[in-house]
mmCIF file of C-alpha atoms in Angstrom:
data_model
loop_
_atom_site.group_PDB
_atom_site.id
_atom_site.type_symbol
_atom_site.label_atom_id
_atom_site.label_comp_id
_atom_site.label_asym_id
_atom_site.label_seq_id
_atom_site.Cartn_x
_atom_site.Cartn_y
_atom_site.Cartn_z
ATOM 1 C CA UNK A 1 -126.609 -12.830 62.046
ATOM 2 C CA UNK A 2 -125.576 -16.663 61.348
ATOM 3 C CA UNK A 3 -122.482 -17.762 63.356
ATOM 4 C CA UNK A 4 -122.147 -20.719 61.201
ATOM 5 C CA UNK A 5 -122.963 -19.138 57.881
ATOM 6 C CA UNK A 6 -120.515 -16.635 58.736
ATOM 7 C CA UNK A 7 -117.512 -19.587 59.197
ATOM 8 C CA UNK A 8 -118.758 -22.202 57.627
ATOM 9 C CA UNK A 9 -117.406 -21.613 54.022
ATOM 10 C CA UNK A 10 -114.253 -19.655 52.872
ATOM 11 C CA UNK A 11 -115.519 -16.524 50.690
ATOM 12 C CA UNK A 12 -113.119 -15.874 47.888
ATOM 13 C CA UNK A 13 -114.090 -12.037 46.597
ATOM 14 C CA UNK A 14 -112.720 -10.190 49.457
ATOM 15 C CA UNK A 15 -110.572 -7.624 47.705
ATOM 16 C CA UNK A 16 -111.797 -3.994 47.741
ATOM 17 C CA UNK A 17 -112.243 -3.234 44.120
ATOM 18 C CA UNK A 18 -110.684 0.455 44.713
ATOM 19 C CA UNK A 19 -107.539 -1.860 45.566
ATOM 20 C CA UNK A 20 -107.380 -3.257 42.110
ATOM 21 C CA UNK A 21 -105.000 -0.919 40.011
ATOM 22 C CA UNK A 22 -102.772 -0.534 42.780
ATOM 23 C CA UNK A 23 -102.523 -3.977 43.371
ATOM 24 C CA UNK A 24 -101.977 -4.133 39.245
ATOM 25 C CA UNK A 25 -98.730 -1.475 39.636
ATOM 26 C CA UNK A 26 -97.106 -3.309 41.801
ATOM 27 C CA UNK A 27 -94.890 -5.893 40.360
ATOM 28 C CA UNK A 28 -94.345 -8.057 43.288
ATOM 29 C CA UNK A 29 -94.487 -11.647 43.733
ATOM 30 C CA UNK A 30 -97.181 -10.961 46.658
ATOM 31 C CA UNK A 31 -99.459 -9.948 43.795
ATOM 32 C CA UNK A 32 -99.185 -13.531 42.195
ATOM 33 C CA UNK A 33 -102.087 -15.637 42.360
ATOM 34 C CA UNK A 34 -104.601 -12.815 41.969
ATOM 35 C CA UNK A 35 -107.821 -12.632 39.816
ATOM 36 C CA UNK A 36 -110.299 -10.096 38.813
ATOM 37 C CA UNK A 37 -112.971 -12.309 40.441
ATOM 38 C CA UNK A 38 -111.375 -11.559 43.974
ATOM 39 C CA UNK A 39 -112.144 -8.342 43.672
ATOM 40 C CA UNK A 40 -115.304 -6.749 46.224
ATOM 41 C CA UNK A 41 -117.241 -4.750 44.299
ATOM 42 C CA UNK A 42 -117.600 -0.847 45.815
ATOM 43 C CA UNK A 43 -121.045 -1.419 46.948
ATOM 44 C CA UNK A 44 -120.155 -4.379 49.191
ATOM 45 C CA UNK A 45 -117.159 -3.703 51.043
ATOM 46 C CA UNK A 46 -117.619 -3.644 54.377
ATOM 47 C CA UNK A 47 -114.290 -1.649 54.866
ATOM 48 C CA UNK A 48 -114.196 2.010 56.153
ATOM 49 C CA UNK A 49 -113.140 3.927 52.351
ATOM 50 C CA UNK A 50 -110.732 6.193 54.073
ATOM 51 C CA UNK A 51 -108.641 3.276 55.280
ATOM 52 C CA UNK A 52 -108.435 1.033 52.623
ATOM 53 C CA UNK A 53 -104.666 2.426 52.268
ATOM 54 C CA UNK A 54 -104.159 1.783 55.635
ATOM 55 C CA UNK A 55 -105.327 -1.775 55.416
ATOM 56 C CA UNK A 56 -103.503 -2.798 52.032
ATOM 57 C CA UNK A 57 -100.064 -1.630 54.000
ATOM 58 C CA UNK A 58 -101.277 -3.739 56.707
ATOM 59 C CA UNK A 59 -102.004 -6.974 54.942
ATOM 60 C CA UNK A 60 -99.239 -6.122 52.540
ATOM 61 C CA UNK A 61 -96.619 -5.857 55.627
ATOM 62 C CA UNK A 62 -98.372 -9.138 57.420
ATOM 63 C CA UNK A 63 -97.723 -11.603 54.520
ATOM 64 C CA UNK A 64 -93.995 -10.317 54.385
ATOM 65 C CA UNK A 65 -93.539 -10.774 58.336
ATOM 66 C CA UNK A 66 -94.967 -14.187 57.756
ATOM 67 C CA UNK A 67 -93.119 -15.646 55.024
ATOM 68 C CA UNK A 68 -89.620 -13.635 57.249
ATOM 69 C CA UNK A 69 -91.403 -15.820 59.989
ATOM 70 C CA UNK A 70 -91.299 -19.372 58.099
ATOM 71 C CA UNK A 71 -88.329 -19.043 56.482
ATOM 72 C CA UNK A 72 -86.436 -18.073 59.573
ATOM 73 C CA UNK A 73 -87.991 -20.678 61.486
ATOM 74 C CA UNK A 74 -89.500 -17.970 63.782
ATOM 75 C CA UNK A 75 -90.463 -18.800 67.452
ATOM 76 C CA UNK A 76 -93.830 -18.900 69.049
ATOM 77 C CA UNK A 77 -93.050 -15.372 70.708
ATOM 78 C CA UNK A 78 -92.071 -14.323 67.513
ATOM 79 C CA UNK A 79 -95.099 -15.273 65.373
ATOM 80 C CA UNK A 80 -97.148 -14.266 68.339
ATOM 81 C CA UNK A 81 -95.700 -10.342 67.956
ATOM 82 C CA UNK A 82 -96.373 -10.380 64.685
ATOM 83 C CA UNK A 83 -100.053 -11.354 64.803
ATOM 84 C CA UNK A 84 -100.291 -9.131 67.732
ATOM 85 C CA UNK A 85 -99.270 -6.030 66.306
ATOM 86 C CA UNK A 86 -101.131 -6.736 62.363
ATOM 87 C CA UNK A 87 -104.539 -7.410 65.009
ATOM 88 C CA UNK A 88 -104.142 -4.232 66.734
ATOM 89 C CA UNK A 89 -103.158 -2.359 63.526
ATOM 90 C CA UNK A 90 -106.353 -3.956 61.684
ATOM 91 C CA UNK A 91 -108.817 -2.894 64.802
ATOM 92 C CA UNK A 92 -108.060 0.740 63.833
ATOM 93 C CA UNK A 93 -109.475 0.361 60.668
ATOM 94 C CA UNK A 94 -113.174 -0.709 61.885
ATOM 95 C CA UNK A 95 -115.552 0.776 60.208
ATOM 96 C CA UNK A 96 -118.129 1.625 63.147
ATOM 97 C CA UNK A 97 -117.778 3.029 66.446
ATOM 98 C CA UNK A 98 -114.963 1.281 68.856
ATOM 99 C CA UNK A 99 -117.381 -0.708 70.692
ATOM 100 C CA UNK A 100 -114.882 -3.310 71.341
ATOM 101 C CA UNK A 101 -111.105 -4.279 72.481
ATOM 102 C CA UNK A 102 -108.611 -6.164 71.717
ATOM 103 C CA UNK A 103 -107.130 -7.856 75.539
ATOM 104 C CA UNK A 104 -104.260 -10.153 76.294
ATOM 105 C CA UNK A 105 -105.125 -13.013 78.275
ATOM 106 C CA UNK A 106 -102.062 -14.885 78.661
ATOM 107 C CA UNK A 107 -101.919 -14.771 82.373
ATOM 108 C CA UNK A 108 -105.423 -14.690 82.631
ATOM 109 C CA UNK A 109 -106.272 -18.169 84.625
ATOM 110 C CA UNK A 110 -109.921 -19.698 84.849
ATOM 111 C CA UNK A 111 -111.331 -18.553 87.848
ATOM 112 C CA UNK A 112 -112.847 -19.738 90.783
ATOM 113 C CA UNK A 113 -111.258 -23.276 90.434
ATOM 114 C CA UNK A 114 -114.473 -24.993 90.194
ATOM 115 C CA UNK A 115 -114.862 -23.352 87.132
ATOM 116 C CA UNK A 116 -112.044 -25.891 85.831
ATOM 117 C CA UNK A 117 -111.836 -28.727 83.425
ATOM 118 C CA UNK A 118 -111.200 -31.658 85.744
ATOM 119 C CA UNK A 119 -109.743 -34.864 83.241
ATOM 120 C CA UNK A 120 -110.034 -38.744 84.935
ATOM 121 C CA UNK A 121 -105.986 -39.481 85.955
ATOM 122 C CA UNK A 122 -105.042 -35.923 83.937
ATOM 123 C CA UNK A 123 -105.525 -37.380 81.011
ATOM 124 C CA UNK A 124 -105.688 -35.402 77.920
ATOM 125 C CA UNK A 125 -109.257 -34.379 76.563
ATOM 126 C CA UNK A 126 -110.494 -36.844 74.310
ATOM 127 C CA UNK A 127 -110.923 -36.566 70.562
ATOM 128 C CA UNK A 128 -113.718 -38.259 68.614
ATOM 129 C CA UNK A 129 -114.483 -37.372 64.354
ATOM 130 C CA UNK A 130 -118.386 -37.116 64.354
ATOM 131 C CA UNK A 131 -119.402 -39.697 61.366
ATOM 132 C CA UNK A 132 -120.480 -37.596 58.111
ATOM 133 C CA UNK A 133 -120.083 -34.307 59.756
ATOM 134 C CA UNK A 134 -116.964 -31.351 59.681
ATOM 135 C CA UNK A 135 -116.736 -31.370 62.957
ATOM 136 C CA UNK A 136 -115.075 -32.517 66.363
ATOM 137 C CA UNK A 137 -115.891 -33.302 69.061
ATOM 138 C CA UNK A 138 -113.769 -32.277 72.238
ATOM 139 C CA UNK A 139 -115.334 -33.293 75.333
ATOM 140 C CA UNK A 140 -114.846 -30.612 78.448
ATOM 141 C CA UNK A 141 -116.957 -32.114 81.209
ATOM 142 C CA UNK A 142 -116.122 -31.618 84.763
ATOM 143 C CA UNK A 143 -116.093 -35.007 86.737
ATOM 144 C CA UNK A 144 -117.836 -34.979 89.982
ATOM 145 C CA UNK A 145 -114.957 -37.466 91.535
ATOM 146 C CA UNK A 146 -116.516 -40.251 91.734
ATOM 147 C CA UNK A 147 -115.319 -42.297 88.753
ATOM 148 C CA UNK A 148 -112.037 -44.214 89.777
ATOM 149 C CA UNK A 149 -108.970 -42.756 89.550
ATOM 150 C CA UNK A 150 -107.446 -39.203 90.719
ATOM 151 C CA UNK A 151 -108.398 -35.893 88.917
ATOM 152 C CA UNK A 152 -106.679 -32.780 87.638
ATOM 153 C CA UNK A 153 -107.405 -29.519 86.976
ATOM 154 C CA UNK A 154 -106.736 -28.410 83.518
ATOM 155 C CA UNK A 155 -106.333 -24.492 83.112
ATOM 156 C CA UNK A 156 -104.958 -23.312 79.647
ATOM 157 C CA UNK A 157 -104.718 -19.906 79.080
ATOM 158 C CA UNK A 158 -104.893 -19.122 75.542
ATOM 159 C CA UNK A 159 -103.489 -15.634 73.796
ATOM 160 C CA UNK A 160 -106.077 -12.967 72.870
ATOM 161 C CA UNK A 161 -109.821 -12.565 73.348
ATOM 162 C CA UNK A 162 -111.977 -9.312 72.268
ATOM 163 C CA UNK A 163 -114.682 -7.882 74.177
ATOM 164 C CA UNK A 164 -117.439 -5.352 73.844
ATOM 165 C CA UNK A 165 -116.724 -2.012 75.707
ATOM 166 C CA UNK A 166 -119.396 -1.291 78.071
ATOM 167 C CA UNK A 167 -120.906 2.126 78.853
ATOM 168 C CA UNK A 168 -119.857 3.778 82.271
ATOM 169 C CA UNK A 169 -123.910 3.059 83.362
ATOM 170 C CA UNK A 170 -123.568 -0.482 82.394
ATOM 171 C CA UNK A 171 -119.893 -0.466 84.788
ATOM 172 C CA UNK A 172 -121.105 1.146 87.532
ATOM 173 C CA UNK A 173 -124.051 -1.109 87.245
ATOM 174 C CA UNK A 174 -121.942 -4.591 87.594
ATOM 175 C CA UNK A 175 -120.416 -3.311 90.207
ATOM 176 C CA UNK A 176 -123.542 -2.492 92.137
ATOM 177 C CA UNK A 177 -124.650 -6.182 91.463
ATOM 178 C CA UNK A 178 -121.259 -7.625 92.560
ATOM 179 C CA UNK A 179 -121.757 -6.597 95.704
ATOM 180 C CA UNK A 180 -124.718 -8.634 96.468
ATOM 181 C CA UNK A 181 -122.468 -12.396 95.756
ATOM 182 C CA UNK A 182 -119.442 -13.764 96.836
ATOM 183 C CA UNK A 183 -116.340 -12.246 95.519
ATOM 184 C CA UNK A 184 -115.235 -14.966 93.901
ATOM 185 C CA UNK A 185 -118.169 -14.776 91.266
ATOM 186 C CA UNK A 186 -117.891 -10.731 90.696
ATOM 187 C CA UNK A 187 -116.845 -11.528 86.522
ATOM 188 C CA UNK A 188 -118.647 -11.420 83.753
ATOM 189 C CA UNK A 189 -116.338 -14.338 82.350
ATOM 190 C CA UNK A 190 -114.270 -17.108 83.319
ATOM 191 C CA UNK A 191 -111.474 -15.145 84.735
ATOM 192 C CA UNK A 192 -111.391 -12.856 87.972
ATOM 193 C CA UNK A 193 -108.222 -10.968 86.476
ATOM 194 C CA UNK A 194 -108.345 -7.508 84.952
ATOM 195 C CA UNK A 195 -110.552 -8.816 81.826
ATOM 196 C CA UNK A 196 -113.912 -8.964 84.609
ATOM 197 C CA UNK A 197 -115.662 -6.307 83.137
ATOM 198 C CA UNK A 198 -115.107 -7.670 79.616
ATOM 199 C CA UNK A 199 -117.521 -10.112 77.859
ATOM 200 C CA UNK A 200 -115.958 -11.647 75.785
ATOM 201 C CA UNK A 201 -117.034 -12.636 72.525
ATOM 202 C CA UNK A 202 -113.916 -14.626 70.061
ATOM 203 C CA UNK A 203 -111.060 -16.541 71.464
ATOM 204 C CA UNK A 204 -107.854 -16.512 69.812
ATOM 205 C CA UNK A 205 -104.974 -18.817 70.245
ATOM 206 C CA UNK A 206 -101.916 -18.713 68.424
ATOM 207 C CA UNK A 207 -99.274 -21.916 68.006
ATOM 208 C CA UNK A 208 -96.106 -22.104 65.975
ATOM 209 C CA UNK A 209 -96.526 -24.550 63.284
ATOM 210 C CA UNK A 210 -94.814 -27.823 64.254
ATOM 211 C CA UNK A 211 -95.453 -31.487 64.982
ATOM 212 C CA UNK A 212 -97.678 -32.001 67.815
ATOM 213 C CA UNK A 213 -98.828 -28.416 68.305
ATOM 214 C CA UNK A 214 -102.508 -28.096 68.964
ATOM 215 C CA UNK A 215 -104.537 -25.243 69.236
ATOM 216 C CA UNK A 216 -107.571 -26.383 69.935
ATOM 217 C CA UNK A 217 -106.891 -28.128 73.436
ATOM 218 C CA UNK A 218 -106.052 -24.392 75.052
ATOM 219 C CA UNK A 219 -109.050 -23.253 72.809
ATOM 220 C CA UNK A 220 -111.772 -25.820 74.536
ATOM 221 C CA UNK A 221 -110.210 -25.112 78.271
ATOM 222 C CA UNK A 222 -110.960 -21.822 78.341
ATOM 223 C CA UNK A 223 -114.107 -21.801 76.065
ATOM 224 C CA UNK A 224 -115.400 -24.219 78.829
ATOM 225 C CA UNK A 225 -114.943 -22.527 82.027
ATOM 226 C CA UNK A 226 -117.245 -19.777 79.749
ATOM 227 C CA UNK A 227 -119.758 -21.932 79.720
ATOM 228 C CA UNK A 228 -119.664 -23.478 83.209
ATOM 229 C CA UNK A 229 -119.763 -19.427 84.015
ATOM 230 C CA UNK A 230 -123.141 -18.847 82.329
ATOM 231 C CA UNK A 231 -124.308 -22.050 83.672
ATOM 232 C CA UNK A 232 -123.963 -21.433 87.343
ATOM 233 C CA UNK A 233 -125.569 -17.432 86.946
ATOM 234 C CA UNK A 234 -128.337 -19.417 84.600
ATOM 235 C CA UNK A 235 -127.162 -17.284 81.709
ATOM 236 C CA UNK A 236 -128.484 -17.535 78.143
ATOM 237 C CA UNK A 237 -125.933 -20.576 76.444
ATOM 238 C CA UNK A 238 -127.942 -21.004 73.516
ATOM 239 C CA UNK A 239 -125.860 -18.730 71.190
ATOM 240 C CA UNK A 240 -122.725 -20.292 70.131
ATOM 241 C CA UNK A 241 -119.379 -18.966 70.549
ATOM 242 C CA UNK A 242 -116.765 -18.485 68.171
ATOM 243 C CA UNK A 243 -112.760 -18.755 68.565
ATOM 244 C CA UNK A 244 -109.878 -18.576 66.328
ATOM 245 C CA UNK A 245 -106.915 -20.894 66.273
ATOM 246 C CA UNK A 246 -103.460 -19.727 64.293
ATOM 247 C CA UNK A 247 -101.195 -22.306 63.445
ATOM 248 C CA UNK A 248 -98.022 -20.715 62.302
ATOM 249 C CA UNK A 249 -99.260 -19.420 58.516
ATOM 250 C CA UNK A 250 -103.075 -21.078 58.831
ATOM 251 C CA UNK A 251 -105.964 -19.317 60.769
ATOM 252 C CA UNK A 252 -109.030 -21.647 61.419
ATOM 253 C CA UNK A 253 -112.275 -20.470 63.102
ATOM 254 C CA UNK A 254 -114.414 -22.721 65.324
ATOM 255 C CA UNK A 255 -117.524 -22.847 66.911
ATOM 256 C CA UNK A 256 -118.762 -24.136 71.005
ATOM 257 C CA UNK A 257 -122.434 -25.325 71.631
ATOM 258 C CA UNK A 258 -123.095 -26.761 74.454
ATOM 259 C CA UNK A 259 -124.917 -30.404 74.344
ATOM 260 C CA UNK A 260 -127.516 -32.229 75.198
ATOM 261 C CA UNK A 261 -128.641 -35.539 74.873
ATOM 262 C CA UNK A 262 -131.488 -34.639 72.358
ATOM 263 C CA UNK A 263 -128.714 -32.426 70.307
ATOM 264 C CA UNK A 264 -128.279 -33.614 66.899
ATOM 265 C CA UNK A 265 -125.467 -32.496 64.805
ATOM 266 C CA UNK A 266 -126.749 -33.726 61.492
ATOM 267 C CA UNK A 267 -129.542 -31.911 61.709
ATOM 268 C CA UNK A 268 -127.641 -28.954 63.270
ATOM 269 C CA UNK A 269 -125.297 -28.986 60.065
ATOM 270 C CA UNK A 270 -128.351 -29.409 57.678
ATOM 271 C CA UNK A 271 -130.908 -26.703 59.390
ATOM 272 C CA UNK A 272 -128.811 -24.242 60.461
ATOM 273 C CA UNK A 273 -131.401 -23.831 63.346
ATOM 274 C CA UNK A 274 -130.000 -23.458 67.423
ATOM 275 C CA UNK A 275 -132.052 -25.045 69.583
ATOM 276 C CA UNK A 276 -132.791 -23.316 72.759
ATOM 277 C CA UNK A 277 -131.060 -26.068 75.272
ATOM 278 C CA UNK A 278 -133.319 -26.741 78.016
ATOM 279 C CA UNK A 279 -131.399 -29.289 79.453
ATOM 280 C CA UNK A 280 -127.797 -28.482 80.104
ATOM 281 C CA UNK A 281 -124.924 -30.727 80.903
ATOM 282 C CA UNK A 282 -121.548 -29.363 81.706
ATOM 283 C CA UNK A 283 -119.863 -30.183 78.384
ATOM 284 C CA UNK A 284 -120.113 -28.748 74.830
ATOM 285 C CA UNK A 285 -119.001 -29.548 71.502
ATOM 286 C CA UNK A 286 -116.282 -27.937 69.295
ATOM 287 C CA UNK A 287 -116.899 -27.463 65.467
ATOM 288 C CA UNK A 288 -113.868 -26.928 63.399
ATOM 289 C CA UNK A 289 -111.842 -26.491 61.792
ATOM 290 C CA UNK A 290 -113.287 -24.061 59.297
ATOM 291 C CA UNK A 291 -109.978 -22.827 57.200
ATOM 292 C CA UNK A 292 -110.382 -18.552 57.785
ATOM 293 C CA UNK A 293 -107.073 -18.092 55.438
ATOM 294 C CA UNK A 294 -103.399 -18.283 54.874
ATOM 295 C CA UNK A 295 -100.999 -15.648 55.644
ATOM 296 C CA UNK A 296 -98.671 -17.183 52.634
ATOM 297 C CA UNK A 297 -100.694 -15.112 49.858
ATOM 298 C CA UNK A 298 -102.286 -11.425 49.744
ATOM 299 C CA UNK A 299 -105.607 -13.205 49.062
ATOM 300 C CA UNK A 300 -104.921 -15.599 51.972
ATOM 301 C CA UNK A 301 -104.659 -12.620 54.119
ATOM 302 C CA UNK A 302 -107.780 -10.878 52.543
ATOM 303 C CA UNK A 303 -110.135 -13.946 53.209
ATOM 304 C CA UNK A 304 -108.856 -13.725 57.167
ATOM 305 C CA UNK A 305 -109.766 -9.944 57.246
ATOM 306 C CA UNK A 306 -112.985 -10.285 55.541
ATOM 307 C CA UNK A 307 -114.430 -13.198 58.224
ATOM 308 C CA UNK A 308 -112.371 -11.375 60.802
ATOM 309 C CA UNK A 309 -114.780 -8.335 59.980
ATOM 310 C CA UNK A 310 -117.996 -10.608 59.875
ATOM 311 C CA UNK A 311 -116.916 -11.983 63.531
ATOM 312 C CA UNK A 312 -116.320 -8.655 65.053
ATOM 313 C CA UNK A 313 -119.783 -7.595 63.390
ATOM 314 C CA UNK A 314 -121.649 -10.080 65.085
ATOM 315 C CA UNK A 315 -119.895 -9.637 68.172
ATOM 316 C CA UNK A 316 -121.062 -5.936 68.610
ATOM 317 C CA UNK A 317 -124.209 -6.898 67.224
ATOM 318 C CA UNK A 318 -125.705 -10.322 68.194
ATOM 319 C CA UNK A 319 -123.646 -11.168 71.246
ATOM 320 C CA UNK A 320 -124.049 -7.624 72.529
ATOM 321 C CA UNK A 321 -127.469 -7.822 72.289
ATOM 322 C CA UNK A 322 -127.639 -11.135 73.923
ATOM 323 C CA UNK A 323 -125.189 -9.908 76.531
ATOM 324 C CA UNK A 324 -127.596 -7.009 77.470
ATOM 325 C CA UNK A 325 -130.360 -8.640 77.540
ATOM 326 C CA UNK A 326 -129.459 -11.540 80.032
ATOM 327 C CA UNK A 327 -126.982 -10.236 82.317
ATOM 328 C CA UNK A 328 -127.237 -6.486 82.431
ATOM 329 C CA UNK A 329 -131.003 -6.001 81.949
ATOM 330 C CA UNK A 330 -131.680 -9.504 83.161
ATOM 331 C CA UNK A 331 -129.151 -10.635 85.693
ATOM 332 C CA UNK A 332 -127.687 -7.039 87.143
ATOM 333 C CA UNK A 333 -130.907 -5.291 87.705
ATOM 334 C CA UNK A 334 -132.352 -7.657 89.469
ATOM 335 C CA UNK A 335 -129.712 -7.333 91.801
ATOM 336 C CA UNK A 336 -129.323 -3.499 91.839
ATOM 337 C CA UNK A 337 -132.445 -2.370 93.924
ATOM 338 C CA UNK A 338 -131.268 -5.383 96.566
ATOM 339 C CA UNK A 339 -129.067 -2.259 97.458
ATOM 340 C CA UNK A 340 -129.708 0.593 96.913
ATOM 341 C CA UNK A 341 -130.961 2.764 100.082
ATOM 342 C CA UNK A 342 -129.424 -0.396 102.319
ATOM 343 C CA UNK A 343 -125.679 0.923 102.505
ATOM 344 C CA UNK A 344 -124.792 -0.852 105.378
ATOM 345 C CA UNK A 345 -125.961 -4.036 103.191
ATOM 346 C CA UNK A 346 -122.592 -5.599 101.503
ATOM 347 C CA UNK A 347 -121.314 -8.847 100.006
ATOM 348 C CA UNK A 348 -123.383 -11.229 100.739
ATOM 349 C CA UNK A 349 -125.905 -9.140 102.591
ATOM 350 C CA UNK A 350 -123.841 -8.789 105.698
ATOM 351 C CA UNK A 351 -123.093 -5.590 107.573
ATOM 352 C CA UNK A 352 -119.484 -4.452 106.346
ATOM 353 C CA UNK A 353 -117.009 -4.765 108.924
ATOM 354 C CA UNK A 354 -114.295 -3.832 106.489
ATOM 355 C CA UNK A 355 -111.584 -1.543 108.202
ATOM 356 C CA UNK A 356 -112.025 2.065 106.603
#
C-alpha cells in the first residue's frame, strides 16, 4: 500500500451508505451540506457493519464537542481531551484484530541525547517552499559543532503516536537482544520511556488554533530522532513515515523521507516510486500539508475517519511487515544466539556483577 496515494488527495464518498436514511431523519443542522454522492457504497466500506451505530454517535458527538470547542474559545487541554477521547472511542470500532494501540507520549523525551536535533545558536528549524511542488521542506540535521556559533538541543514531545502490538515471542525476543548493547539503545524508537517496546508507526500532534501555533515544528523533532534511531542500528529508512497535525478544527497528514543528494522531489511527486536511499544523511524532508478533514461538518469528520482507517491499515500491514523483517527477523535474531547458553554473558558482553 501507497503512503502517498493514501494522503495525497482528500476522498469525498466516505459515508457508509447504510448511514444514509438515518442521516435523512435527522433534522439537524449537522446534516447540512450533505449529498447522495458522499455516500460509500455497501461493498466498499471498510467499516466493521456492526459498528457503524457506534461510529455515527461518535462522529456525530465529535463535531458537536468541536464547534462547543470554537465557540467557547476552548484551551489546548481542552481540545486535546476531546480528540483524545473521539481517537480512543474510534479505535474500538476497527474492523480487524487489535494489532495496534493508541499511547500518550507527552512526557515521552527523545532519547539518548545524541539522538537530538541540535539547531546553530538555537535557532528555529528553517522553512523553505520547494518550487512547483506541495511540499515543505523542514530541515532536521544534527550539526557536528563545528560551524560557528553555540548549539542546542531541541526535544519536542508531541501528543499521541500508535504502535503495532507485538506478540509475547517477539517481546521476549527484544529483550533477549537488548541485552547484548548498551542500555541506552534498548528501544525500538526514539524514546527510552515506557513506549520502548512500541514501533511506532503515525505521529499525532494536536495545537489550538491561534496565531503563531505550529504543528509541524514538534512534528519534525520527534519524527527525526526516528530516523537518526534507524540510522545508527542500520535499519530499513526507505519507507516513509506518516504523522498527523490537528490545528484546532483542521487535521492535516504529512509525510518524512529522508534525503539524499540524488533525491528528487519532482520526480518523487510525479512517479510515485521510493527510492531505496543508499546514501543517508542525517536529515529528511517533510511533505505536507495534505488537508485529512474538518471537524466543522459531519462530512469533514467522515473524510478524517476514512484516511484515519487507510493509515492504521497500512500501519498493521506495510510498516509491520517492514518492522519484522528488519529488526525482529533481521536485527534481534542476530543478536539472540550471542546469548543464549552464555548466561553469565550480559550487557555488553561482560560478566554481570549486578547485586542479586
Amino acid at each position: 500500500m501507497d503512503l502517498y496515494l493514501i494522503i495525497h488527495r482528500m476522498p469525498y464518498v466516505v459515508i457508509p451508505e447504510a448511514l444514509k436514511q438515518q442521516y435523512r431523519q435527522q433534522p439537524s443542522a449537522l446534516t447540512q451540506g450533505l449529498s447522495d454522492q458522499n455516500f460509500l457504497p455497501v461493498k466498499d466500506t471498510p467499516y466493521r457493519p456492526d459498528k457503524l451505530a457506534y461510529l455515527k454517535t461518535l462522529v456525530d458527538q465529535i463535531v458537536r464537542e468541536a464547534r462547543f470547542n470554537t465557540h467557547m474559545n476552548a484551551i489546548e487541554k481542552q481540545w486535546g481531551g476531546t480528540v483524545f477521547s473521539w481517537l480512543s472511542g474510534y479505535l474500538m470500532s476497527w474492523p480487524f484484530e487489535q494489532s495496534f494501540r493508541l499511547l500518550n507520549v507527552e512526557q515521552c523525551s527523545i532519547a539518548p541525547n545524541d539522538l537530538h536535533t541540535k539547531m546553530p545558536n538555537g535557532t528555529a528549524l528553517p522553512y523553505e517552499i520547494l518550487p512547483g511542488t506541495i511540499t515543505k521542506e523542514i530541515d532536521c540535521a544534527s550539526t557536528d559543532g563545528k560551524k560557528a556559533g553555540k548549539t542546542k538541543d531541541v526535544t519536542r514531545m508531541i501528543d499521541w503516536s500508535l504502535a503495532l502490538i507485538l506478540s509475547q515471542d517477539d517481546e521476549n525476543m527484544l529483550e533477549k537482544a537488548f541485552e547484548t548493547i548498551n542500555p541506552n539503545e534498548c528501544s525500538v524508537n526514539q524514546s527510552l520511556s515506557y513506549i520502548k517496546h512500541s514501533p511506532i508507526f503515525l505521529d499525532v500532534e494536536l495545537k489550538k488554533s491561534q496565531p503563531g501555533s505550529n504543528p509541524e515544528v514538534a512534528l519534525a523533532i520527534w519524527a527525526s530522532g526516528a530516523l537518526q534511531k534507524k540510522i545508527r542500528h542500520d535499519w530499513d529508512t526507505s519507507l516513509p513515515m506518516p504523522a498527523i497535525a490537528i490545528e484546532g478544527n483542521t487535521w492535516s497528514a504529512y509525510m518524512f523521507v529522508p534525503w539524499t543528494d540524488r533525491y528528487n522531489v519532482r520526480g518523487l511527486v510525479c512517479n510515485l516510486h521510493y527510492p531505496r536511499f543508499t546514501k543517508l544523511t542525517r536529515s529528511q524532508r517533510m511533505w505536507g500539508p495534505f488537508p485529512m478533514g474538518s471537524t466543522t461538518t459531519l462530512l469533514g469528520t467522515w473524510q478524517i475517519v476514512f484516511q484515519l482507517n487507510a493509515l492504521i491499515e497500512w500501519g498493521t500491514t506495510t510498516y509491520s511487515k517492514r518492522f519484522q523483517k528488519t529488526v525482529m527477523e533481521g536485527w534481534a535474531q542476530e543478536r539472540v544466539p550471542d546469548i543464549e547458553g552464555h548466561s553469565e554473558i550480559s550487557r555488553y558482553g561482560i560478566q554481570d556483577l549486578s547485586v542479586n
